[in-house]
XYZ file of C-alpha atoms in Angstrom:
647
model
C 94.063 151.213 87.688
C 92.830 147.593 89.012
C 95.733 146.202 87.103
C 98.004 148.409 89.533
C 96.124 147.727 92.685
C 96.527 143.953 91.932
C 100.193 144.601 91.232
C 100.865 146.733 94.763
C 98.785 143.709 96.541
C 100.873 140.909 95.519
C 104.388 142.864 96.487
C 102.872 143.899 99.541
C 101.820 140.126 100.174
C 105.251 138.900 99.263
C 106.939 141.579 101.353
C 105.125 140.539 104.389
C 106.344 136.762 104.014
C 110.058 137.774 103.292
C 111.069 140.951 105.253
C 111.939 139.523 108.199
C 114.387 136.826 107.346
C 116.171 140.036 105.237
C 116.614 141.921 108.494
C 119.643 141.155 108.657
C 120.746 141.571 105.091
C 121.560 139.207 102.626
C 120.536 135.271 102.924
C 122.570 132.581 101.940
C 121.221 129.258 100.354
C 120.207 127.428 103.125
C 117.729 130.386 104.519
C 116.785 130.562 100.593
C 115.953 127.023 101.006
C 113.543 127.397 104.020
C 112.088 130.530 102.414
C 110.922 128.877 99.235
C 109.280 125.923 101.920
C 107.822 128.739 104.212
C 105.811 130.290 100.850
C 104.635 126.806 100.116
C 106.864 125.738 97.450
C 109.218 122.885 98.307
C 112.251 123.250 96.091
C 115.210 120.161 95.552
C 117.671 121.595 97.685
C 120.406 120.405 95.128
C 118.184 122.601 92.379
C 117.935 126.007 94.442
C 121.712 125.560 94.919
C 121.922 125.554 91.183
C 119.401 128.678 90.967
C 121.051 130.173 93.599
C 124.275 130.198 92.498
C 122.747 131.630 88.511
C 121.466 134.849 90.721
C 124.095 135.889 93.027
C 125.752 138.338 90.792
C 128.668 139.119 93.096
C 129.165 135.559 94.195
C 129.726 135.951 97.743
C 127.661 133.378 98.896
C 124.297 135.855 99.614
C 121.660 137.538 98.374
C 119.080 140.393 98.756
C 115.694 140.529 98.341
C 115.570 141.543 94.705
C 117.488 138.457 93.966
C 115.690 136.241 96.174
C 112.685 137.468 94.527
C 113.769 136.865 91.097
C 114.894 133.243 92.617
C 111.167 132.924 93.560
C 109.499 133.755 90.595
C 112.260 131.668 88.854
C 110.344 128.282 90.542
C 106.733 129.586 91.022
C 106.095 131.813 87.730
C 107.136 128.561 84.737
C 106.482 129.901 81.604
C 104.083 126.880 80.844
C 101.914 127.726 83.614
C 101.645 131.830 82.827
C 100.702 131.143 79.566
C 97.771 129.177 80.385
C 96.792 131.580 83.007
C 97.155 134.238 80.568
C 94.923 132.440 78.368
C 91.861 132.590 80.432
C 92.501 136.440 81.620
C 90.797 139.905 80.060
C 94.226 141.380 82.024
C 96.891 139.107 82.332
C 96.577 139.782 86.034
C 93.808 138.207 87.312
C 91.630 135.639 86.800
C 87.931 135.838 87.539
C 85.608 133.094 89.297
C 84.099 133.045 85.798
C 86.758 132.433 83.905
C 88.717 130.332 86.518
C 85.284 128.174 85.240
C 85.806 128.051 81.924
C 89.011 127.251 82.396
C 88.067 123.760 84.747
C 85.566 122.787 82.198
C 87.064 123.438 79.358
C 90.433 122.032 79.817
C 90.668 119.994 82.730
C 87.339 118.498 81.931
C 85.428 119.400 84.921
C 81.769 119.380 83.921
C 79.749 119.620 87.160
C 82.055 121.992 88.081
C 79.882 125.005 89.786
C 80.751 128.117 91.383
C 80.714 127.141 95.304
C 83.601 124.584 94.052
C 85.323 127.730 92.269
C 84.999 129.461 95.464
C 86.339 126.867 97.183
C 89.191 126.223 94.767
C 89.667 130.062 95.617
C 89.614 130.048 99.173
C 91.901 127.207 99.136
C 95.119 128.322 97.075
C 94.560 131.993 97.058
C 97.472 133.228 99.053
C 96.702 137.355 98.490
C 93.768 138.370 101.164
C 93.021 141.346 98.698
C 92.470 139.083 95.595
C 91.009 136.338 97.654
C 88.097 138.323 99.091
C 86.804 139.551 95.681
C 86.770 136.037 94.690
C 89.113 135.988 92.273
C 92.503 133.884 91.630
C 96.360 135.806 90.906
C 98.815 133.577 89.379
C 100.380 132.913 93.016
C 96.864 131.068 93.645
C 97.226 129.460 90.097
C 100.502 128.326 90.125
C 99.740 127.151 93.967
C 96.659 125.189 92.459
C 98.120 123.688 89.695
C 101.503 122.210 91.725
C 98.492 120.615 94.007
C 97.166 117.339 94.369
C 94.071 117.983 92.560
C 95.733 118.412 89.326
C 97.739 115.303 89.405
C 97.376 112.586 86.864
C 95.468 110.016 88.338
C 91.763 110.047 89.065
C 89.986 110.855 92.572
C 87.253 108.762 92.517
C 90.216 105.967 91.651
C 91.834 106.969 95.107
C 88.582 105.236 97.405
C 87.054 101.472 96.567
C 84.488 102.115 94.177
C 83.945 98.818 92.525
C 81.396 96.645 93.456
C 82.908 94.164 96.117
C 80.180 91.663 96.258
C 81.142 89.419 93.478
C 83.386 85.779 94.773
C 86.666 86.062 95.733
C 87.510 84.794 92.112
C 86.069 88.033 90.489
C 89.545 89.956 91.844
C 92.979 90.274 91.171
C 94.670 90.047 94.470
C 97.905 91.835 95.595
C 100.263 88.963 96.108
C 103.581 88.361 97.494
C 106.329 86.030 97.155
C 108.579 84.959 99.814
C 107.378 87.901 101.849
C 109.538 87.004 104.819
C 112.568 87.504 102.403
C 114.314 91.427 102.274
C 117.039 90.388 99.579
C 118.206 87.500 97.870
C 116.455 83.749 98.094
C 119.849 81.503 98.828
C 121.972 83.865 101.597
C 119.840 87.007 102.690
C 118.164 87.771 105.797
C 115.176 87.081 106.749
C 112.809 90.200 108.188
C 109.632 91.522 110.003
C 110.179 94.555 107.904
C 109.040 92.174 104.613
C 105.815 91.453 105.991
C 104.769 94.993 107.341
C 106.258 96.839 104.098
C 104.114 94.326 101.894
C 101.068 94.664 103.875
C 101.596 98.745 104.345
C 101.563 98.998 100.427
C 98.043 96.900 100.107
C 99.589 93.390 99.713
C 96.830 90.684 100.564
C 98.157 87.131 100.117
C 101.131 86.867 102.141
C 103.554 83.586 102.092
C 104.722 81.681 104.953
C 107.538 79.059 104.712
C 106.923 77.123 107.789
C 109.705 74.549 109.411
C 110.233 72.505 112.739
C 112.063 74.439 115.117
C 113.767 74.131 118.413
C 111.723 74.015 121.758
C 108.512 73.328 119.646
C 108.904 77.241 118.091
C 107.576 76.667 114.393
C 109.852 78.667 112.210
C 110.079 81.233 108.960
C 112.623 80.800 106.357
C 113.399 79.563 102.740
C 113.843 76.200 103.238
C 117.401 74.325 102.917
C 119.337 77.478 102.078
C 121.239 80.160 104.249
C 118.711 82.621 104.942
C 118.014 84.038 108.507
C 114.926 82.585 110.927
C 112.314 83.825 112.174
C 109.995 82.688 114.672
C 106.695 81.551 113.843
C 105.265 83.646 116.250
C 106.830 86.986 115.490
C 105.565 86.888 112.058
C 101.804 86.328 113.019
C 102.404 88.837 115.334
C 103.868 91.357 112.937
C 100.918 90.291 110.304
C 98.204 91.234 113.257
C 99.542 94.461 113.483
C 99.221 95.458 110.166
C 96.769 93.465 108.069
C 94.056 96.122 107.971
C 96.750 99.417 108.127
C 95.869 100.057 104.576
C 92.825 98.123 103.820
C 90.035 96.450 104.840
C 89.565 93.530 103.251
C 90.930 89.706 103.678
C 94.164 88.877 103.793
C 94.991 85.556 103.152
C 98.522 83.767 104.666
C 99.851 81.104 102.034
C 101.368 78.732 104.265
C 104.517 76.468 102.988
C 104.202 73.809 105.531
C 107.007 71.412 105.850
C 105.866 70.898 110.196
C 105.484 68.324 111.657
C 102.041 67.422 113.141
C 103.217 68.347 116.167
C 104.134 71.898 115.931
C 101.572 72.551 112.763
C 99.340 71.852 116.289
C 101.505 74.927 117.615
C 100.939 76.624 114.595
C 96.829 76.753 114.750
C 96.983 77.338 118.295
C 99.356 80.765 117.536
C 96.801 81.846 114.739
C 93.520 81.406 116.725
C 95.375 83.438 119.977
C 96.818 85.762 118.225
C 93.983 86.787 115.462
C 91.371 85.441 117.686
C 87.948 86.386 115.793
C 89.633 87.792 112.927
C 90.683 84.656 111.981
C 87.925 82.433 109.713
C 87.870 79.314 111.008
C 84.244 77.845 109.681
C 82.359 78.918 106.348
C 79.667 81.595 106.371
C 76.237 80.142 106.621
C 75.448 82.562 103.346
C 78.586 81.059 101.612
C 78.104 77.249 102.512
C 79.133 76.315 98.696
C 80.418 79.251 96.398
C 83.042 81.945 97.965
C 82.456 84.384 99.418
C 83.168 88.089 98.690
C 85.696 90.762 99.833
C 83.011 92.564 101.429
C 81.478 89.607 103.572
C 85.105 88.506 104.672
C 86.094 92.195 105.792
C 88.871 91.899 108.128
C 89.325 88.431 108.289
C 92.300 86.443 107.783
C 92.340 83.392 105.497
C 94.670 80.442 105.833
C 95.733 78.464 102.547
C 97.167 75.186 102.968
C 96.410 72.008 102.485
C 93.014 70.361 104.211
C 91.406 67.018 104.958
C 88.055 66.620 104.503
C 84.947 68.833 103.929
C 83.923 72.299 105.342
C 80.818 70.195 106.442
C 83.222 67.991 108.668
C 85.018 70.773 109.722
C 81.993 72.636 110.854
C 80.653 69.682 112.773
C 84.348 69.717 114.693
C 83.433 73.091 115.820
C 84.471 73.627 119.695
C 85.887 70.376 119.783
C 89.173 69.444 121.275
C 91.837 68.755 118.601
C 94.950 68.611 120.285
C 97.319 65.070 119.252
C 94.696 64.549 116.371
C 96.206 64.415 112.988
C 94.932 63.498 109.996
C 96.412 61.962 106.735
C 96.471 63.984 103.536
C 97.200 62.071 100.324
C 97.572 63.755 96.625
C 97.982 61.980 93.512
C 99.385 63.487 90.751
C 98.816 62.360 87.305
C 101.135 63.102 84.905
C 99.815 61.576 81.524
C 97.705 63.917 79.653
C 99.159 67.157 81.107
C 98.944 70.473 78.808
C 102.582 70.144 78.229
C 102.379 66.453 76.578
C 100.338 68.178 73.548
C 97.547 65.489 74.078
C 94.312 67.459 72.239
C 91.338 68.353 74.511
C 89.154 66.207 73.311
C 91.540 63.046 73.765
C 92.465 64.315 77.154
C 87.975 64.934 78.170
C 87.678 61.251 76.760
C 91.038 60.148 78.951
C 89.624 61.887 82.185
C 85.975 60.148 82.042
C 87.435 57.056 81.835
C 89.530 57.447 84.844
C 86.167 58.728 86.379
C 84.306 55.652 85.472
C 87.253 53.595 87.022
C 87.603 56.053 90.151
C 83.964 55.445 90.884
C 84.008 52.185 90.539
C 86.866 51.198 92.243
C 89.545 54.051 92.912
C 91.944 51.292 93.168
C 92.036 49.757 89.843
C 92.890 53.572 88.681
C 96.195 52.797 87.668
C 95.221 49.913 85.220
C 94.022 52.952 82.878
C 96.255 52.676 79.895
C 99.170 55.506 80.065
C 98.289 56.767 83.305
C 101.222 57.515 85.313
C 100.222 58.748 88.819
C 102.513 59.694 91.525
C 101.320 59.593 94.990
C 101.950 62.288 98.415
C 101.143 61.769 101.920
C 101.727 63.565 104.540
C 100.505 63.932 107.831
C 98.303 67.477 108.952
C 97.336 68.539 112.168
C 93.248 68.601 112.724
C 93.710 72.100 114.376
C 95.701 73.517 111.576
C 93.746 71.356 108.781
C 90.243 73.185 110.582
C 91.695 76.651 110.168
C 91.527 76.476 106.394
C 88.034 77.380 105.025
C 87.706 79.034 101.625
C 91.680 78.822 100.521
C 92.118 75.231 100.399
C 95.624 74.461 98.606
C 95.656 72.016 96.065
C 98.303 70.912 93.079
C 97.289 72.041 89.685
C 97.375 69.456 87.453
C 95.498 70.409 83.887
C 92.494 72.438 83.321
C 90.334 69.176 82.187
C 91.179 68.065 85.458
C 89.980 71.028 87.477
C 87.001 71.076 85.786
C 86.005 67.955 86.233
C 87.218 67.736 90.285
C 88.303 70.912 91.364
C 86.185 72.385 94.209
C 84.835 75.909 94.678
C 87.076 76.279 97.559
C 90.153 74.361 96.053
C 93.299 77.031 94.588
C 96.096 75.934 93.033
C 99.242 77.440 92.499
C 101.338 77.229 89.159
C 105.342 78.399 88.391
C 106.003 81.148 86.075
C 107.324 78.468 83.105
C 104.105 76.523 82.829
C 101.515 79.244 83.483
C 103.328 81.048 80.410
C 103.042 78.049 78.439
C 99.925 77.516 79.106
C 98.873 80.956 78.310
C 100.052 81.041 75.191
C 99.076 77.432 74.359
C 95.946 76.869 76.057
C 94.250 80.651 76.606
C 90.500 79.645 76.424
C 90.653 77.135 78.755
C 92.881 79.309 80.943
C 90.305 81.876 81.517
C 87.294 79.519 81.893
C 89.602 78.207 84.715
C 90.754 81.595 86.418
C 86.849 82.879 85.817
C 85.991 79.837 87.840
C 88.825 79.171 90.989
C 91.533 81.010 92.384
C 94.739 80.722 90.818
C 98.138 81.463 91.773
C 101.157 82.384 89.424
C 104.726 82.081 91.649
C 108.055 83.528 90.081
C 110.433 79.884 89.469
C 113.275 78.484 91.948
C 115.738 79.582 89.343
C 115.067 83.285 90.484
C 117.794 82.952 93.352
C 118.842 86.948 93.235
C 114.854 87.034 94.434
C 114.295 89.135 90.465
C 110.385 88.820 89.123
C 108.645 88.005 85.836
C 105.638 90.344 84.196
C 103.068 90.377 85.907
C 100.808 91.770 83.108
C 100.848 88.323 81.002
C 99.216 86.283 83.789
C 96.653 89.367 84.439
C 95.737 88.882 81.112
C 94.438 85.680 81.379
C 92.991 86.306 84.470
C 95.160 84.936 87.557
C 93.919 86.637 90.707
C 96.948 85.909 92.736
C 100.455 86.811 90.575
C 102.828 86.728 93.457
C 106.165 89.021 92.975
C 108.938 89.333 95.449
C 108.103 92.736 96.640
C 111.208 93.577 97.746
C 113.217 93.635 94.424
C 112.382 97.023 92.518
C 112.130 97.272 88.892
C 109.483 97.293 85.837
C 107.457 94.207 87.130
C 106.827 96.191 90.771
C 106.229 98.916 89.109
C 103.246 97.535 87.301
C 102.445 95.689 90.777
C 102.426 99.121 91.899
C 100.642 100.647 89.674
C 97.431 98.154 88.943
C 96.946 98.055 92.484
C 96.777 101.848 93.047
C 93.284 101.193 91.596
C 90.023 101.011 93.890
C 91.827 102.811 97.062
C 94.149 100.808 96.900
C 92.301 98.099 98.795
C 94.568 95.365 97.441
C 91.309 93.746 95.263
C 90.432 94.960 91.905
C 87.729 93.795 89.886
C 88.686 91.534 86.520
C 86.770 93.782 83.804
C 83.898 91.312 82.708
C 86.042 89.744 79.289
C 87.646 87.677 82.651
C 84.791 86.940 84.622
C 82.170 85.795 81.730
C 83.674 82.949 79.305
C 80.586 83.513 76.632
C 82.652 86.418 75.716
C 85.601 84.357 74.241
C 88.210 86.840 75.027
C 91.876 86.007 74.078
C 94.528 88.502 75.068
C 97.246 87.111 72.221
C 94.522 88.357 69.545
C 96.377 91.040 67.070
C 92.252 92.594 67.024
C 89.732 92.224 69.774
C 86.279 93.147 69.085
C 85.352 95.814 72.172
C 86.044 98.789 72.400
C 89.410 100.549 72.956
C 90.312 104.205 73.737
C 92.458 106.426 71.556
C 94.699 108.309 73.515
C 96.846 111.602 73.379
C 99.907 112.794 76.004
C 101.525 116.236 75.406
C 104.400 116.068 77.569
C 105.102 119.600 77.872
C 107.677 119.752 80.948
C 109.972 118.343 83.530
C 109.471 120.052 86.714
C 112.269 119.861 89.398
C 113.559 116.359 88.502
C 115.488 114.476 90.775
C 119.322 115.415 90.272
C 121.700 112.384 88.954
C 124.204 110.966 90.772
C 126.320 111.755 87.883
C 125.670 114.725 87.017
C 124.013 117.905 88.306
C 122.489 119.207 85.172
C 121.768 115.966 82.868
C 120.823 115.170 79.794
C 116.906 113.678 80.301
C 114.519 111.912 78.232
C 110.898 111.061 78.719
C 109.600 107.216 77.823
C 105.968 106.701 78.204
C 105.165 102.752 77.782
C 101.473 100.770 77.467
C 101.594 97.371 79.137
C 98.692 95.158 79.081
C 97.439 92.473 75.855
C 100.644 91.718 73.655
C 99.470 94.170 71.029
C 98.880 96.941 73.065
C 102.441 96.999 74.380
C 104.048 100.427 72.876
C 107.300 102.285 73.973
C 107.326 106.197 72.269
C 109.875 108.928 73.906
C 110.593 112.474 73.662
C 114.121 113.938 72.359
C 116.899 114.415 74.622
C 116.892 117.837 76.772
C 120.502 118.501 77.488
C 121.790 120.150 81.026
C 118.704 121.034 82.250
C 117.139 118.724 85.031
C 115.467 121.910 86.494
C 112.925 123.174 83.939
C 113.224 120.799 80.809
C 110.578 121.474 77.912
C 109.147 119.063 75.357
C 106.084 120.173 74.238
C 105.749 116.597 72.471
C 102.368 114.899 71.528
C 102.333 110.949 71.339
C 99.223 108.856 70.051
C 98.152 105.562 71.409
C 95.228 103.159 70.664
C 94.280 100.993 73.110
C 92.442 98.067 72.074
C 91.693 96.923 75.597
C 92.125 99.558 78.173
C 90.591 97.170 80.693
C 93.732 95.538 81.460
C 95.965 98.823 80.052
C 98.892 100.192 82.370
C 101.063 103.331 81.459
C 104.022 103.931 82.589
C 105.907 107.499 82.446
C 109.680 107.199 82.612
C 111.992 109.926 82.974
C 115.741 109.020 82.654
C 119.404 110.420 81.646
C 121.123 110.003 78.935
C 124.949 109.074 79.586
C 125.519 107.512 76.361
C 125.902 104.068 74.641
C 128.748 102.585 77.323
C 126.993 103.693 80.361
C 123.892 103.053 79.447
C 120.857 105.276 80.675
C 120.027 106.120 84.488
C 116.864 106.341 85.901
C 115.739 109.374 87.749
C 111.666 108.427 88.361
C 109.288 106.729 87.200
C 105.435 106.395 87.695
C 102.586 103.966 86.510
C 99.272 103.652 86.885
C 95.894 101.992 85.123
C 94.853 103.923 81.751
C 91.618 104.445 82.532
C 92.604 106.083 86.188
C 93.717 108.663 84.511
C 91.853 112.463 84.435
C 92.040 114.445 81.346
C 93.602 117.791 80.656
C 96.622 119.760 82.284
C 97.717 117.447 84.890
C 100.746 116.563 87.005
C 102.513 113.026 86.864
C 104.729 112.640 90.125
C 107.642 110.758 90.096
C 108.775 107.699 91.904
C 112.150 106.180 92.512
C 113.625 102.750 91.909
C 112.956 101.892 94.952
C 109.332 103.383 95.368
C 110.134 106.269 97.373
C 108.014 109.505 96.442
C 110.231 112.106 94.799
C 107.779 115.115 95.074
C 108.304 117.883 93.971
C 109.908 116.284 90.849
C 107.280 115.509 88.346
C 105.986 115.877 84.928
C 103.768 118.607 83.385
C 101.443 116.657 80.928
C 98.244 117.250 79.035
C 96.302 114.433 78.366
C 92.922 113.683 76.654
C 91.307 110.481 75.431
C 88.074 109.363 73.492
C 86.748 105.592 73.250
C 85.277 104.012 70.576
């Protein structure tokens, strides 16, 4: 009897939210369309076409309401779903508060789960007054839940900053950028606005700024000696005032590429200070006067790297001091004996180094009597105003770890191509980590990358570079990652290096086949495709699922599920895949779903999505789906189960 009352409460329900648009009759596709939205289920239109056309028996073009309805259920009432709802139900009908408890601890690993959050849950999704007010859940509540953002893959404590931002700037890997001012190519595209407020919109923090002379004293933005579009100076700073704290709070430093003049680098400082005005640090914290400071203390500042003269002493005796025509000369020598790639041992190169201390401190100028020194001298003059602005981002050339330790200040980050910071990663780990766990270091993609395309990211994280700047405005796997990492801690743009980066006692080396700590073992049942996005090829393709690990060289896995052919709609797997982990700190997972159009054509991607391993929740969860280009492809997603365990 309460099995029939439940049954005459949902069709009364569904009548009430359909009768009217059948007034008139029969539908067609586009009012089915609307329909599907208006009861909270946003449908592909391209898929309810498909649907549609399966349930219009005479194939005029309409339906009734008996068709619509079996359209409906069609979408809402997957198999997949039922069964689990079925599962956890005396009736197959209904599910009580009770059991909708059982079901949240028991498989979606909710343990302080209670029943005011049931009720909620309830209250929430619960579209049938009837069922809703004795507290219980039909499967149009169930269904409704499940499709929802609280069963989706990644964790929502991950969603807000939750990691402790009080450790030196060092401590965090930074969202960087490359070129930001560039929207295509690095020889002939145009230069944009857009590159700046996309980068910063998606928690980018360490923006680059190629700086030039330009007429009427205007500073300008562009890639230097090539065809790309200008921008003014101004605009940019502007456009980067705007936006900076949009999507988070903390700094964001501006990696200036200076090639001014004195004269309009003057121009430069005085567009920064009137344009950011406080928000712009322009002396050292008294709490910070020699180590850097952290995220927290330098909320909603902005940071200038470039290059400096002098000491944040001198510069904080300058303070309120007028500037203007002063400029001050900034010299750099470069030694170029001894360097990583010459293969000289450490313990030759320490010996090498103290005796050009010795000589430096005795008299700098008999340094280049040391035998096989070969030192190559800059100058080049700097504005005071400008040279004042930068604080705790001082730019300096990297020129061998030995070196850095032995000279390097706190304040001092250097920036390294792609080709030597792999080298040196591979050939000199131990010392790379002592360096990144000590000073900012920055990892830029090299000149030959002229179609703007990126490197991995993940190999620099590894050894711990903070700043591993990509050109965000090329998609692919190495934004994807980008992407992904920095989804982490609200996506604030900072995330913590797990502590086998930040303390050096620990000896951690990424290129290790074993590390000693303690990795996760990890199961994914992909059980279904829901609504995938539709390929330009083909209405009804042939998909397959890829899930790939990225993070230490032996933790990188690719395992995918068979081919489902002509079915883009509702594809089923029901596949379980097994990965160990050996250091989930640094572990990103990537779900691809693609087509399969055969050797010639190679395979086309329909949506993608990546994320940290350990953001991810446990049990029946939802992994949404991203295109190429980053745009959000919801409703298409994955239906997943997922559990873990670590050692």
């Amino acid at each position: 009897m309460e099995s029939q009352l439940h049954e005459l409460a949902e069709a009364r329900w569904f009548l009430s939210k359909v009768q009217d648009d059948f007034r008139g009759g029969k539908i067609n596709v586009e009012i089915t369309h609307k329909l599907l939205e208006k009861l909270d289920f946003p449908c592909h239109f391209a898929h309810v076409k498909h649907i549609f056309k399966e349930h219009d028996r005479q194939s005029q073009g309409r339906i009734t309401i008996e068709e619509f309805r079996a359209i409906y259920r069609c979408i809402v009432h997957r198999e997949e779903i039922t069964e689990i709802f079925n599962t956890y139900t005396e009736n197959r009908k209904i599910l009580s508060e009770n059991s909708l408890i059982e079901f949240l601890t028991q498989e979606q690993y909710e343990m302080e789960i209670d029943h005011s959050d049931s009720e909620e849950i309830i209250n929430k999704y619960e579209p049938i007054a009837e069922v809703k007010g004795e507290r219980q859940m039909s499967i149009e509540g169930f269904a409704r839940y499940m499709f929802s953002s609280e069963c989706l893959l990644f964790k929502e404590n991950c969603k807000t900053v939750y990691q402790d931002m009080n450790h030196p700037l060092s401590d965090y890997f930074i969202s960087s950028s490359h070129n930001t001012y560039l929207i295509s190519d690095q020889i002939l595209g145009p230069s944009d606005i857009w590159g700046y407020v996309s980068a910063l919109v998606k928690g980018c923090r360490c923006l680059e700024i190629d700086c030039w002379d330009g007429s009427q004293n205007e500073p300008i933005v562009y890639h230097g000696y090539t065809f790309t579009s200008k921008l003014l100076f101004k605009t940019v700073v502007q456009a980067i005032n705007k936006y900076a704290f949009v999507t988070s709070d903390y700094p964001v430093v501006l990696s200036l590429e200076n090639h001014c003049s004195p004269g309009q680098q003057e121009v430069m400082a005085s567009i920064l200070q009137n344009t950011f005005g406080d928000f712009l640090l322009s002396d050292m914290l008294e709490e910070f006067p020699d180590t850097l400071p952290s995220p927290e203390a330098l909320k909603f500042k902005i940071l200038v790297k470039n290059r400096k003269v002098g000491t944040l002493s001198e510069t904080h005796e300058r303070i309120g001091t007028d500037k203007s025509g002063q400029v001050l000369e900034w010299k750099e020598v470069i030694y170029e004996d001894g360097d990583e790639d010459s293969g000289m041992d450490p313990e030759t190169w320490d010996d090498f180094l103290s005796r050009i201390k010795e000589e430096k401190e005795a008299d700098p100028s008999t340094l280049s009597g040391v035998t096989g020194v070969k030192k190559r001298k800059r100058k080049m003059k700097i504005a005071m105003a400008l040279s004042d602005l930068v604080i705790y981002t001082k730019a300096e050339k990297f020129q061998n770890f030995q070196y850095s330790r032995l000279y390097q200040q706190f304040n001092e980050t250097s920036s390294i191509g792609e080709s030597r910071a792999r080298k040196l990663s591979k050939l000199r780990v131990h010392e790379f980590i002592f360096h990144t766990a000590a000073f900012i270091t920055r990892v830029y993609p090299k000149m030959m990358r002229a179609d703007s395309s990126n490197f991995n990211p993940q190999e620099f994280w590894n050894v711990g570079c903070q700043m591993v700047a990509l050109n965000f405005q090329t998609p692919g796997l190495p934004m994807d990652l980008q992407n992904g990492k920095f989804l982490d801690n609200g996506g604030s743009g900072y995330i913590l290096k797990p502590d086998i980066l930040r303390d050096t006692t620990l000896g951690f080396n990424p290129n290790e086949p074993e590390y000693d700590g303690h990795p996760i073992t990890l199961t994914i049942r992909i059980i279904s495709g829901i609504q995938l996005p539709v390929s330009s090829s083909s209405s009804t393709p042939d998909v397959v699922v890829i899930i790939e690990v990225y993070g230490v060289p032996n933790d990188h896995v690719k395992q995918q599920t068979r081919v489902v052919k002509n079915n883009a709609f509702s594809p089923k797997w029901n596949e379980t895949f097994t990965f160990i982990i050996q250091v989930p700190e640094l572990a990103l997972i990537r779900f691809v779903v693609e087509t399969q159009q055969g050797l010639l054509a190679g395979n086309e991607l329909l949506g993608q999505y990546t994320l940290p391993v350990l953001c991810m929740n446990k049990g029946y969860r939802r992994v949404p789906l991203f295109s190429k280009s980053g745009a959000n492809l919801e409703p298409s997603s994955l239906f997943t189960y997922v559990w873990y365990f670590r050692e």
